[in-house]
Amino acid sequence: MQETRQNRISRLLQKELASIFQSQTRLLHGVLVSVTRVRISPDLSICTAYLSIFPSEKTEELIKNINTNEKTIRYELGKRTHNQLRIIPELRFFVDDSLDYLEHIEHLLKDKK
C-alpha cells in the first residue's frame, strides 16, 4: 500500500515540477527543461527529481541555478500541492543524461558498421 502512495505522490510532484519549470524557463528562449523521473523516499520527506535539459551545453549552468533556487521552487510546489500534501518534501535535483548516453551508444554503433 505504501508503494502505491509513493507512486501517486511521485506522479503528482513530477507533473507540478514540470509545470513550474515550463513557466520559469519560458523566459529563457531555446532552453527546454523536462522532468524525466521523480523518486520519493518511503517517509515522503525527500524528493529526488531527474531533469533532462536541452540543449545540453547549458546543463551545468541551469542545474546550478535550479539548486540555488531550490527553496523558491519548493515554496511554489507547496502552493500548488497544499491540498494534496501535508508536508512538502525536500527537493534534490540531478541531471538525467540517459538521452546523451543513448546518443553516444548509437554513434558508436554507426561507426562500427
Short mmCIF file of C-alpha atoms in Angstrom, two decimals, residues 5-81:
data_model
loop_
_atom_site.label_atom_id
_atom_site.label_comp_id
_atom_site.label_asym_id
_atom_site.label_seq_id
_atom_site.Cartn_x
_atom_site.Cartn_y
_atom_site.Cartn_z
CA ARG A 5 1.01 6.15 -2.28
CA GLN A 6 4.65 6.83 -3.15
CA ASN A 7 3.93 6.32 -6.85
CA ARG A 8 0.89 8.58 -6.72
CA ILE A 9 2.82 11.35 -4.96
CA SER A 10 5.77 10.92 -7.34
CA ARG A 11 3.49 11.42 -10.34
CA LEU A 12 1.90 14.47 -8.71
CA LEU A 13 5.30 16.02 -7.95
CA GLN A 14 6.60 15.25 -11.44
CA LYS A 15 3.59 16.94 -13.04
CA GLU A 16 3.81 20.02 -10.83
CA LEU A 17 7.61 20.36 -11.13
CA ALA A 18 7.32 20.11 -14.92
CA SER A 19 4.72 22.86 -14.85
CA ILE A 20 6.93 25.06 -12.65
CA PHE A 21 9.97 24.58 -14.90
CA GLN A 22 7.90 25.22 -18.01
CA SER A 23 6.70 28.56 -16.64
CA GLN A 24 10.14 29.54 -15.30
CA THR A 25 12.15 28.65 -18.41
CA ARG A 26 9.73 30.36 -20.75
CA LEU A 27 11.87 33.47 -20.21
CA LEU A 28 14.98 31.61 -21.42
CA HIS A 29 14.50 31.23 -25.14
CA GLY A 30 15.70 27.98 -26.63
CA VAL A 31 16.02 26.06 -23.34
CA LEU A 32 13.81 23.08 -22.57
CA VAL A 33 13.74 21.50 -19.10
CA SER A 34 11.75 18.31 -18.63
CA VAL A 35 11.31 16.24 -15.50
CA THR A 36 12.02 12.68 -16.62
CA ARG A 37 11.69 10.85 -13.30
CA VAL A 38 10.80 11.59 -9.69
CA ARG A 39 11.60 9.33 -6.78
CA ILE A 40 10.25 9.92 -3.28
CA SER A 41 11.62 8.42 -0.09
CA PRO A 42 9.42 5.95 1.84
CA ASP A 43 8.77 8.54 4.57
CA LEU A 44 7.82 11.13 1.88
CA SER A 45 10.40 13.61 3.13
CA ILE A 46 12.87 13.66 0.22
CA CYS A 47 12.01 14.08 -3.43
CA THR A 48 14.71 13.30 -5.98
CA ALA A 49 13.95 14.72 -9.42
CA TYR A 50 15.88 13.88 -12.57
CA LEU A 51 15.94 16.64 -15.17
CA SER A 52 16.64 16.48 -18.87
CA ILE A 53 17.90 19.79 -20.26
CA PHE A 54 18.07 20.69 -23.92
CA PRO A 55 20.46 21.97 -25.27
CA SER A 56 22.88 20.04 -23.12
CA GLU A 57 25.52 22.78 -23.32
CA LYS A 58 23.57 24.80 -20.73
CA THR A 59 23.12 21.89 -18.32
CA GLU A 60 25.73 22.84 -15.71
CA GLU A 61 24.62 26.47 -15.57
CA LEU A 62 20.94 25.58 -15.31
CA ILE A 63 21.38 22.88 -12.64
CA LYS A 64 23.46 25.30 -10.57
CA ASN A 65 20.72 27.92 -10.92
CA ILE A 66 18.00 25.39 -10.02
CA ASN A 67 19.88 24.20 -6.93
CA THR A 68 20.41 27.82 -5.85
CA ASN A 69 16.67 28.49 -6.16
CA GLU A 70 15.57 25.21 -4.56
CA LYS A 71 13.70 26.95 -1.73
CA THR A 72 11.72 29.10 -4.16
CA ILE A 73 10.81 26.03 -6.22
CA ARG A 74 9.76 24.18 -3.05
CA TYR A 75 7.60 27.13 -2.00
CA GLU A 76 5.91 27.22 -5.42
CA LEU A 77 5.41 23.44 -5.25
CA GLY A 78 3.84 23.87 -1.81
CA LYS A 79 1.40 26.46 -3.12
CA ARG A 80 0.35 24.09 -5.91
CA THR A 81 0.06 20.91 -3.81
#
